XYZ file of C-alpha atoms in Angstrom:
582
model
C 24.347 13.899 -25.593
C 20.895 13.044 -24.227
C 18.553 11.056 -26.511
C 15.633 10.456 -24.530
C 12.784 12.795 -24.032
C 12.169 14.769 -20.857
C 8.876 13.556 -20.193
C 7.849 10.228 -21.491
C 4.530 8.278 -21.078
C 5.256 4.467 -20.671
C 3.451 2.469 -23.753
C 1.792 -0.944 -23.787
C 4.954 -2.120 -25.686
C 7.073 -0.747 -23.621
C 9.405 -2.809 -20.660
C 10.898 -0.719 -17.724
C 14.334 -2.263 -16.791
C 15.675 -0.900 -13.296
C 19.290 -1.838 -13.495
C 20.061 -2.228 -9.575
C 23.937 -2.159 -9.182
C 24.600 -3.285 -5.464
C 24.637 -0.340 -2.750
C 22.595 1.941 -4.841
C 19.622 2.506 -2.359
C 18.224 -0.111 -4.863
C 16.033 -2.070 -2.374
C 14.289 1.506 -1.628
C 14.404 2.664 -5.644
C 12.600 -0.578 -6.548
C 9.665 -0.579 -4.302
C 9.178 2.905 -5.737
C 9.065 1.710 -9.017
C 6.760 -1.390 -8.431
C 4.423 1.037 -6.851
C 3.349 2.101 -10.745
C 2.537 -1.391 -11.974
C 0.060 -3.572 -11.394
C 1.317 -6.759 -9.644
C 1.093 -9.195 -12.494
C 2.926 -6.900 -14.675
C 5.937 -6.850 -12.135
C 8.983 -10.162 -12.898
C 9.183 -11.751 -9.771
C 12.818 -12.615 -10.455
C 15.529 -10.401 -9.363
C 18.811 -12.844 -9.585
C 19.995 -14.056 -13.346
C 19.759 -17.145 -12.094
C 15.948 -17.117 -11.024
C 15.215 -15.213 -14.579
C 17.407 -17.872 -16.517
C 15.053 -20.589 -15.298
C 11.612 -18.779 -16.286
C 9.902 -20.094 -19.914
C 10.487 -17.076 -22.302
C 6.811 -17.270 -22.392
C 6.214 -16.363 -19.357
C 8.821 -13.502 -19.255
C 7.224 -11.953 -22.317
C 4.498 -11.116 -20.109
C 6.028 -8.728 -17.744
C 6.490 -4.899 -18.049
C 8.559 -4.006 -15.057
C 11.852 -6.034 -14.723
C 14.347 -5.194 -11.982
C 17.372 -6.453 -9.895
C 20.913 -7.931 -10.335
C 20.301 -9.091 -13.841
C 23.537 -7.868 -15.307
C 24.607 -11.047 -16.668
C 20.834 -11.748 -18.460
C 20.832 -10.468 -22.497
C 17.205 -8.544 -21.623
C 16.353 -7.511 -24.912
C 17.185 -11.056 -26.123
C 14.354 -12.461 -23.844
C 11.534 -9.696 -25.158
C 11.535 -8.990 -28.637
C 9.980 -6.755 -30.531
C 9.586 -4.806 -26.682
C 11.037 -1.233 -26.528
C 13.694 -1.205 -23.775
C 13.314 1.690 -21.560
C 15.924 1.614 -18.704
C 16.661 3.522 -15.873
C 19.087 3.114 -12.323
C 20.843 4.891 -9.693
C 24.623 5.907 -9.177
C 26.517 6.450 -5.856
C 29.779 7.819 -5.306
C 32.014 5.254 -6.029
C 34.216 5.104 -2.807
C 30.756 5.253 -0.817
C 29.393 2.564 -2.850
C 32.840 0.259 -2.384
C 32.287 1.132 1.659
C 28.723 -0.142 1.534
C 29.590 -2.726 0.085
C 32.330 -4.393 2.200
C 30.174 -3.251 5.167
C 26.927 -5.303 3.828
C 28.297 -8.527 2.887
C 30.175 -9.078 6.646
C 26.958 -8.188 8.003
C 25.249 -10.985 6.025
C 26.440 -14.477 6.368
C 23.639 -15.603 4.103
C 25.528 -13.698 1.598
C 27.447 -16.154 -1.128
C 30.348 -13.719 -1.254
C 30.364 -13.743 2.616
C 32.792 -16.451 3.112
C 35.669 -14.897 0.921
C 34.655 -11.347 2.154
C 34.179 -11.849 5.604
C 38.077 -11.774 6.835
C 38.987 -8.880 4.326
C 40.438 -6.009 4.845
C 38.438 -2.747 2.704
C 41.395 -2.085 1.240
C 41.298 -6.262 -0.131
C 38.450 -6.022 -1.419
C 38.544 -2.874 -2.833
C 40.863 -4.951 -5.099
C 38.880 -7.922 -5.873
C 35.893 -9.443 -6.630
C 35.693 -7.321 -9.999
C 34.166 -7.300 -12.967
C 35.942 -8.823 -15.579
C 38.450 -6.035 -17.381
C 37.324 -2.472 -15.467
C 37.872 -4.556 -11.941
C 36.239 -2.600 -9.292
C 34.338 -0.191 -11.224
C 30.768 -2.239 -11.083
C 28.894 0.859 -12.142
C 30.845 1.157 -15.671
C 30.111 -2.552 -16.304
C 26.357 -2.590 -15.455
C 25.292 0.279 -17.433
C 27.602 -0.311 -20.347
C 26.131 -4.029 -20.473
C 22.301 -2.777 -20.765
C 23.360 -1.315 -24.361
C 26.304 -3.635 -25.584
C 25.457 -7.180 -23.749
C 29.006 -8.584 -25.182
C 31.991 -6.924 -23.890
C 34.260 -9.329 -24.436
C 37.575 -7.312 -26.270
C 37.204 -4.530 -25.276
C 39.302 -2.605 -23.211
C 38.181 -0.790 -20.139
C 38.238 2.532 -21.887
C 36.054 1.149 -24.581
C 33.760 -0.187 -21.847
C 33.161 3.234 -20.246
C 32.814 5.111 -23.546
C 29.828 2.100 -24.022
C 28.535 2.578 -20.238
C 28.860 7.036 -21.090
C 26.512 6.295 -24.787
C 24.519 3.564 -22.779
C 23.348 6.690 -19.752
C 22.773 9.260 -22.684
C 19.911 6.435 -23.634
C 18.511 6.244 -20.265
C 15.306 7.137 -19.818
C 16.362 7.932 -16.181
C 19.497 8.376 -14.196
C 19.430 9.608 -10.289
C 21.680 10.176 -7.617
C 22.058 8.247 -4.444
C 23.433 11.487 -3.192
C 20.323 13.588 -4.217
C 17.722 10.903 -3.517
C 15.015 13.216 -3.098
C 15.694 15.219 -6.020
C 15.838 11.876 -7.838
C 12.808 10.507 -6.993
C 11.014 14.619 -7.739
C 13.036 13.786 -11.449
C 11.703 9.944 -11.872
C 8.231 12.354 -11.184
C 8.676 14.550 -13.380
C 9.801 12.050 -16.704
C 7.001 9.221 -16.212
C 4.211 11.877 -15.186
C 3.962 10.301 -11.704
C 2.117 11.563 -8.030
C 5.484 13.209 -6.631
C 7.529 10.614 -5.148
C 8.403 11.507 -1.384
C 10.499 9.164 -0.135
C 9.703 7.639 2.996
C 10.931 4.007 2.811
C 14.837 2.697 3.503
C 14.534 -0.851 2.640
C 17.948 -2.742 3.247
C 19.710 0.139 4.881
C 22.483 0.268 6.819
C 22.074 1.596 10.694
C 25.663 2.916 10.454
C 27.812 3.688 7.687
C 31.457 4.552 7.790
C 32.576 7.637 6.341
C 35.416 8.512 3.516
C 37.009 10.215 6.236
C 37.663 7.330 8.421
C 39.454 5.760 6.141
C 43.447 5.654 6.339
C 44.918 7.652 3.092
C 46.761 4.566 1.759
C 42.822 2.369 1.642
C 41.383 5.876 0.084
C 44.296 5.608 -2.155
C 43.616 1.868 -2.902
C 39.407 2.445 -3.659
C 40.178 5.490 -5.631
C 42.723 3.830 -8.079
C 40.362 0.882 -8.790
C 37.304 2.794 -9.083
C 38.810 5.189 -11.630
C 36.026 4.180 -14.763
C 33.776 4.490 -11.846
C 34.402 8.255 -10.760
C 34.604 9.516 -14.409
C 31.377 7.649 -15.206
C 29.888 9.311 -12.291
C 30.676 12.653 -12.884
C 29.203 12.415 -16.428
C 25.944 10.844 -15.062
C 25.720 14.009 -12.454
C 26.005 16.211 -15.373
C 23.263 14.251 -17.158
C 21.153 15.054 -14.068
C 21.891 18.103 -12.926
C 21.169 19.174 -16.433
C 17.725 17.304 -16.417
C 16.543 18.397 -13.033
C 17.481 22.436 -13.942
C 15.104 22.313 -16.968
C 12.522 20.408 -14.840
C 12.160 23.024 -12.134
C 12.407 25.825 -14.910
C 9.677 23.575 -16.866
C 7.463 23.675 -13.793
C 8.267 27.356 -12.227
C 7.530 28.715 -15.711
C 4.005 26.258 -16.439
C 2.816 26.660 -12.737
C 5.344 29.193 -10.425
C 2.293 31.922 -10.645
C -0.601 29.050 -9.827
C -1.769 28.745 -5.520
C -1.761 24.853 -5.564
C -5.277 25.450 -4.382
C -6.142 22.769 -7.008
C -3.085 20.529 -5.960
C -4.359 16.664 -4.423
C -2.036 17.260 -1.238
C -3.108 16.113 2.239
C -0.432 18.085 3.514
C 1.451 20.685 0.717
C 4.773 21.217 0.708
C 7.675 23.093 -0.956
C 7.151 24.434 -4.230
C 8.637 21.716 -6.147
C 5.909 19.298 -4.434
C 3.352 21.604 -5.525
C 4.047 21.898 -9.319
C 4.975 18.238 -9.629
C 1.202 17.832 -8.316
C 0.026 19.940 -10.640
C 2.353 18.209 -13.379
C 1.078 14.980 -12.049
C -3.009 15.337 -12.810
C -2.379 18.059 -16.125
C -0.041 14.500 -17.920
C -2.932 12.237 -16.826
C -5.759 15.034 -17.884
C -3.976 15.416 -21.107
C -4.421 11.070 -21.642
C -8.133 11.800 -22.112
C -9.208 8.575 -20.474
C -13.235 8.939 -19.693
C -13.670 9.204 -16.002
C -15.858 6.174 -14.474
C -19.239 6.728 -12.659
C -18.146 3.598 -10.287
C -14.628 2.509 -9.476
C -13.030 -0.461 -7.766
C -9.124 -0.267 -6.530
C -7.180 -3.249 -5.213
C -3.901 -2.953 -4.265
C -2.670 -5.224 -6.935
C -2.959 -1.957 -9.665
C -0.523 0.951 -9.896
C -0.553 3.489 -6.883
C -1.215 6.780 -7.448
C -0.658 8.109 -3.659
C 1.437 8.522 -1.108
C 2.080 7.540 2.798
C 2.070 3.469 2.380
C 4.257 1.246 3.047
C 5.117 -1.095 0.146
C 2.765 -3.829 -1.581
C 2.129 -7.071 -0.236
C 0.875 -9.971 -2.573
C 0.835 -13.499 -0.105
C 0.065 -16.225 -1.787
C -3.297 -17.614 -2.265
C -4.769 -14.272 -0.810
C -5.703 -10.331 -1.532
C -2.837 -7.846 -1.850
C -2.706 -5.074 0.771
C -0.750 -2.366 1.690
C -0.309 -0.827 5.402
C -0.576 2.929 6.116
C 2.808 4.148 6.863
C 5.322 5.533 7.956
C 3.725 8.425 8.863
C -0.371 8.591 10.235
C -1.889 9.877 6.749
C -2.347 7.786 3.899
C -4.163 9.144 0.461
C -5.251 7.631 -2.412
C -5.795 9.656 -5.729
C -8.857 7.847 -7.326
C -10.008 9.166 -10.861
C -13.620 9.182 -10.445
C -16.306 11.082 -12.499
C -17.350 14.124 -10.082
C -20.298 15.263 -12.437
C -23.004 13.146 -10.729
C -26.131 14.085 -9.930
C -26.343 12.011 -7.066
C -24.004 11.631 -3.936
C -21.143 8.802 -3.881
C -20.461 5.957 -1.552
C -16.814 4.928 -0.371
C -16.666 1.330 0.394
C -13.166 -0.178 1.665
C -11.672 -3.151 3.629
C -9.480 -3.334 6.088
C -7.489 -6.866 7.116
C -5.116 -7.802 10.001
C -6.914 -5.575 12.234
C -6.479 -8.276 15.162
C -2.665 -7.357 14.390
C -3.074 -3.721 16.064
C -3.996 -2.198 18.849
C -8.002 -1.240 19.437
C -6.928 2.180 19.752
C -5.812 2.535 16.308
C -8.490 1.164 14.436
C -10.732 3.515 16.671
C -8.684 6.442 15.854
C -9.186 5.965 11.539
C -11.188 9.020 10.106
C -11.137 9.631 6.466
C -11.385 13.002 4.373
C -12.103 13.269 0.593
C -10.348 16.081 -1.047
C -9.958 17.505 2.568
C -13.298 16.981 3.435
C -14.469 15.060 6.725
C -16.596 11.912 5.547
C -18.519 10.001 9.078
C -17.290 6.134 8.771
C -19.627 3.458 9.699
C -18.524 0.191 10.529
C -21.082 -2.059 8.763
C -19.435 -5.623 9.278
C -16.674 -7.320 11.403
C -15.171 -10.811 10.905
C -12.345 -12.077 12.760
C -10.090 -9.249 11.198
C -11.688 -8.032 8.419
C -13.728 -4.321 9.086
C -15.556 -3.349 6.076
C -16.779 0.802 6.415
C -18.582 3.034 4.228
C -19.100 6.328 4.299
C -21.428 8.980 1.871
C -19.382 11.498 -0.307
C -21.486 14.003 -0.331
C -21.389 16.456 -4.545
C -20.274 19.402 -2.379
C -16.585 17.550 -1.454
C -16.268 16.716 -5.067
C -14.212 18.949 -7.192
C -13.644 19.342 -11.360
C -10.590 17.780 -11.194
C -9.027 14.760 -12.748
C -8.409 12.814 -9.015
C -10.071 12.724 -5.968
C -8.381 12.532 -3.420
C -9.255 9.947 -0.005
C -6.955 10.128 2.561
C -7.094 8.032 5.566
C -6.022 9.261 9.032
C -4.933 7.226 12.520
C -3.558 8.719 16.163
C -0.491 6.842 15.327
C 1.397 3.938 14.251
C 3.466 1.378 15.428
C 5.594 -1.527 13.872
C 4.578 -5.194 14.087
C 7.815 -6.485 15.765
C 7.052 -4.183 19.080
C 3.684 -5.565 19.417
C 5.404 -8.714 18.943
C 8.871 -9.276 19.264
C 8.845 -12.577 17.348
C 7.722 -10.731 14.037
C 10.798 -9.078 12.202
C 9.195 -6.032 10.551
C 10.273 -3.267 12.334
C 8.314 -1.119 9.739
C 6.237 1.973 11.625
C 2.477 1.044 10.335
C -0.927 1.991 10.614
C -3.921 0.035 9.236
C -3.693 -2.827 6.654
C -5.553 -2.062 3.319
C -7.086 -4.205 1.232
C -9.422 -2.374 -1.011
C -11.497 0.318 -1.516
C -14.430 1.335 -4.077
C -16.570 4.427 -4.869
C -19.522 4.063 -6.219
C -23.006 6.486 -6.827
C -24.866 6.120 -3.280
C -27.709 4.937 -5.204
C -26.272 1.703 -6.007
C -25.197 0.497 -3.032
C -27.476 -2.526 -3.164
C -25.504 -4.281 -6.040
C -22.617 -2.814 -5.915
C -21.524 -3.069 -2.131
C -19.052 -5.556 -1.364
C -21.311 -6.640 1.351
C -24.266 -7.207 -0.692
C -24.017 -10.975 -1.510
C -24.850 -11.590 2.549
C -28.168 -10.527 1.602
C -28.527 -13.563 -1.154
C -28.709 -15.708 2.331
C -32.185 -17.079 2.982
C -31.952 -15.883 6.255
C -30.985 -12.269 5.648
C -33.475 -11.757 2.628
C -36.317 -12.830 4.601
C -35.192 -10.584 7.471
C -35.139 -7.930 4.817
C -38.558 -8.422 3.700
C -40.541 -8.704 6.618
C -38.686 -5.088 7.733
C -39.832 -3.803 4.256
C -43.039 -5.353 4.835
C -43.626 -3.937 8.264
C -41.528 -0.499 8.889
C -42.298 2.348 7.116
C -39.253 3.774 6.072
C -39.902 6.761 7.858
C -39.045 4.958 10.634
C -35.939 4.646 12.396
C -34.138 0.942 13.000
C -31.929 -0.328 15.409
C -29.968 -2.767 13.595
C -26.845 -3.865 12.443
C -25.495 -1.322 10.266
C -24.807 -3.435 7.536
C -28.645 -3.242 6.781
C -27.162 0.001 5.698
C -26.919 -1.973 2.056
C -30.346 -2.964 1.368
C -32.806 -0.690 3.510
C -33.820 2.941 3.090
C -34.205 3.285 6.868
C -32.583 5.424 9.374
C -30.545 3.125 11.040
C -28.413 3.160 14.115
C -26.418 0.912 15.855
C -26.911 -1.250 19.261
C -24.247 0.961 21.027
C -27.034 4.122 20.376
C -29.858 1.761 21.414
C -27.868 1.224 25.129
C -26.294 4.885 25.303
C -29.585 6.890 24.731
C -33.413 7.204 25.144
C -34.589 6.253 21.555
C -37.145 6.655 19.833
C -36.897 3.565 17.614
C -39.888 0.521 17.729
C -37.905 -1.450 16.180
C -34.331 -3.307 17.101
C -32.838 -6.577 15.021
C -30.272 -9.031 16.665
C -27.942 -11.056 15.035
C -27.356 -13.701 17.191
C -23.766 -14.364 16.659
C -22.473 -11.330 16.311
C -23.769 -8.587 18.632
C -21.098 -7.503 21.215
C -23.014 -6.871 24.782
C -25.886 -9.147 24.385
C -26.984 -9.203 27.807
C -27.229 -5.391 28.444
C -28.974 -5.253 25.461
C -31.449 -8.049 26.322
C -31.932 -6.102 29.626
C -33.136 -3.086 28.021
C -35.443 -4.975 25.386
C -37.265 -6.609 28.193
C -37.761 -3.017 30.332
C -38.928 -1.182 27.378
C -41.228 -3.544 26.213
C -39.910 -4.934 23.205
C -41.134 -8.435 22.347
C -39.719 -10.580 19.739
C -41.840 -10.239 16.229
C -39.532 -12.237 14.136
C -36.694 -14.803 13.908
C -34.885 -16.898 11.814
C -31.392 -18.692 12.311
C -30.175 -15.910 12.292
C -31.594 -12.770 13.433
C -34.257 -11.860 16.069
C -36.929 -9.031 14.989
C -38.011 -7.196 18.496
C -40.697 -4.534 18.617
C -43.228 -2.237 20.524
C -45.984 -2.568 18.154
C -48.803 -3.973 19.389
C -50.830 -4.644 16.121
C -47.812 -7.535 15.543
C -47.990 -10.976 16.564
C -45.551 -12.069 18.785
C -42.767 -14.436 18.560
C -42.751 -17.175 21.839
C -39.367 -16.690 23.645
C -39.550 -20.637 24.004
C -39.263 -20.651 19.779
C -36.696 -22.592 17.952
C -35.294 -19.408 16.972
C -35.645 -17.443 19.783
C -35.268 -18.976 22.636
C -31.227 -20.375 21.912
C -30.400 -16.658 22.183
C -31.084 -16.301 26.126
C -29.915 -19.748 26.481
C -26.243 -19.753 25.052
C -26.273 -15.891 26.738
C -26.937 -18.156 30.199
C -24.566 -20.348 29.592
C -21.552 -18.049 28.705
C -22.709 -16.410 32.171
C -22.685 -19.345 34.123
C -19.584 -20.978 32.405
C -17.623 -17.483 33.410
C -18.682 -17.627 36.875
C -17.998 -21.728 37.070
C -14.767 -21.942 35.452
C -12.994 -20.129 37.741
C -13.952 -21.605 40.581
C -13.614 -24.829 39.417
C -9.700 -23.960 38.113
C -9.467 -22.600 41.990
C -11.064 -25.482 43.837
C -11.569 -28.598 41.479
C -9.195 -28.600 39.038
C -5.958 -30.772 39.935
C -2.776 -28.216 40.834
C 0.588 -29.048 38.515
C 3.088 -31.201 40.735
C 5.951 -28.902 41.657
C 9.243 -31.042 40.934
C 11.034 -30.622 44.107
């Protein structure tokens, strides 16, 4: 008899427990599930021996435990927590089948060595489970409500492990994945899950039907707990998953999905879980904020990324992928007078090919927002782009999605790198914010506490009206109320601009652009360490080209030009040629 509710909002007290019995698509299940914590929130152990060596202190912090942790008394190590636990089942002789296959495939493996020169049909027979042998499942899920179960006898033990699954707050099918993962949805009030990742999966799997009848035989009779509690978990979910899509036909089967956050909509049940989705968090009553910041540490409410990434002693991220559309579902207040700004950050761009990063265009519930790359460092790109009030709509997400030409995997651009993952663009963060408060609130706005850059800012202030259009870098975006374009504009086009700022270490075809300068007339007004101020005014005084500030700028431009035409010749004609060993 089910006990727990059919749709359940996690508490503060509560403590998720995955229960990952081995071959249950558990790598994939538990990515999935760490996507809805925050990072800090998440145990890092995942063996009984890694969580047996952690201060209960330190456990008591966690909300999201998951792994092989059958042999760990859970509720022991967080009292006074509410245990809510769910898993996954596979058909037992499938299960047995992956995994034989998986451990010869793994020498690292500590069963490897006694599994390796088995026969399926051997180890169908051994490495058990104390009294119900073979059938792993019955012992997992019967030890997450009875921890001792010591005297009992293996009928006992699946009556335990049958009780134990009509407590579970979740129970899917390896078999109906999908479904599962639209069910895990559906209970926890969750973005519908669409399963895209296949973490630690088999290339090839062998089939029940290759199997001689006497090793079928052999699997069958020691999986026998197994099958039976099987069968009752299916009827636990089929039964759960009928009254969800009866649930959701009957609350939203007449509604368009017009209001759904979709990039892309798909089959009905997508649809209403949507719908299900933002209605559970509308119905939390949590005031939407005016300006939001999301790192990739917190929960993720979206869909089309690969899973989180936490390195140490640096930001977590999160690549697009697997497929080219990524969307974030950001609950922002939308009753602003004023138009928003999206800020975000993208890392490891030296990683991927130009192309890619090139190719990124971003839409806000659908609609196209222009990008403008305001700041580059090695590979870090920082963009912004204006939401304008007419993309926003009354509901309780926005969505951003985030679009590339395509994606690749990190091991073919290099074929040292393992991850054969298909990705996109790296992620770091991204914040929304009212347009009006860009200068504080922008990432980028602590460049401007530099001496350098504030005076640059002033004596623009000071001298261009703001009716006047700039040629500058575009993270002057931040702090001036100028029209301003880029240096690529200033070099592609007649313009109409008298006034174009350098920064002197960071402008990409200097000497094309110091061409121009010179045969349109401009003449250096300002410069720091930094930046050079040119202009056509003639009521300004002028800056000497033989200044501290200014004159370095045409010199270390000469000398990259000379060193590229001298270094070659010299490796050609000077240099000493390697000794060929004969």
């Amino acid at each position: 008899m089910r006990k727990f509710p059919a749709q359940y909002n996690l508490q503060d007290n509560d403590v998720l427990y995955f229960s990952h019995i081995p071959k249950t698509a558990g790598m994939t299940f538990r990515t999935i599930v760490e996507d809805h914590f925050h990072s800090e929130e998440i145990c890092p152990a995942t063996l009984n021996a890694q969580l047996a060596k952690m201060p209960k202190e330190e456990i008591g912090k966690y909300r999201l435990f998951r792994g092989h942790l059958g042999f760990i008394n859970l509720p022991e190590l967080v009292p006074g927590k509410q245990i809510v636990n769910v898993t996954v089942l596979r058909e037992p002789v499938a299960r047995v089948i992956s995994h034989y296959e998986y451990i010869r495939r793994m020498p690292g493996d500590p069963h490897y060595p006694a599994v390796k020169d088995m026969t399926l049909e051997e180890f169908s027979q051994k490495l058990t489970a104390g009294k119900v042998g073979k059938n792993i499942q019955t012992y997992h899920v019967a030890k997450t409500l009875r921890f001792d179960l010591d005297g009992l006898t293996p009928t006992e033990i699946l009556e335990i492990a049958k009780e134990s699954l009509d407590q579970f707050a979740f129970v899917g099918l390896v078999e109906r994945f999908q479904d599962s993962l639209f069910l895990l949805s559906y209970i926890f009030g969750w973005k519908p899950i669409l399963n895209s990742r296949k973490e630690n999966a088999a290339k090839s799997k062998k089939s029940e039907s290759e199997l001689s009848a006497s090793t079928l035989e052999v699997i069958q009779e020691n999986t026998q707990l197994d099958h039976e509690l099987y069968h009752y978990a299916r009827e636990i979910f089929e039964s759960r998953y009928e009254d969800m899509i009866q649930d959701l036909a009957k609350q939203y089967g007449n509604q368009n999905g017009s209001e759904t956050n979709l990039s892309e909509p798909a089959d009905p049940r997508v649809l209403w879980l949507d719908q299900h989705y933002q209605q559970r968090y509308a119905d939390l009553h949590r005031p939407a904020p005016k300006s939001l910041l999301y790192d990739f540490r917190e929960p993720l409410r979206g869909a089309g990324w690969q899973r989180r990434e936490c390195p140490a002693n640096h930001p977590a991220y999160r690549w697009m992928g697997p497929t080219t559309v990524s969307s974030l579902d950001l609950p922002i207040a939308t009753d602003l007078s004023t138009d928003l700004m999206a800020e975000f950050r993208i890392i490891c761009a030296e990683l991927m090919p130009p192309d890619i990063l090139q190719s990124l265009k971003m839409a806000v519930n659908g609609h196209p927002i222009q990008l403008d790359l305001l700041h580059s460092d090695q590979g870090t790109r920082f963009f912004q782009g204006i939401v304008p009030q007419s993309a926003l709509k009354p509901t309780p997400f926005t969505e951003f999605s985030f679009q590339v030409d395509r994606v690749t995997s990190l091991n073919a651009l290099n074929p040292l790198d393992p991850d054969t993952r298909s990705v996109g663009l790296a992620f770091n963060y991204i914040q929304v914010f009212p347009v009006n408060t860009r200068q504080k609130q922008s990432a980028l706005a602590p460049f401007f506490e530099c001496e350098s850059w504030k005076n640059t800012i002033e004596f623009l202030n000071a001298h261009v009206p703001t009716t006047e259009p700039l040629i500058a870098p575009l993270i002057f975006k931040i702090k001036l109320e100028h029209e301003i374009h880029d240096h690529s504009t200033f070099l592609a086009a007649n313009t109409t601009s008298q006034w174009v700022v350098v920064h002197k270490g960071k402008t990409d075809r200097i000497g094309s652009i110091l061409f121009k300068l010179m045969s349109k007339g401009f003449s250096p007004v300002f410069a720091n360490d930094v930046f050079v101020v040119y202009a056509t005014r003639s009521d300004l005084p002028t800056v000497s080209y033989t200044a501290p500030h200014v004159k370095p700028l045409y010199v270390d431009y000469l000398k990259r030009q000379v060193s590229g035409v001298v270094k070659p010749l010299y490796r050609k004609y000077i240099a000493p040629k390697p000794q060929v060993k004969k």
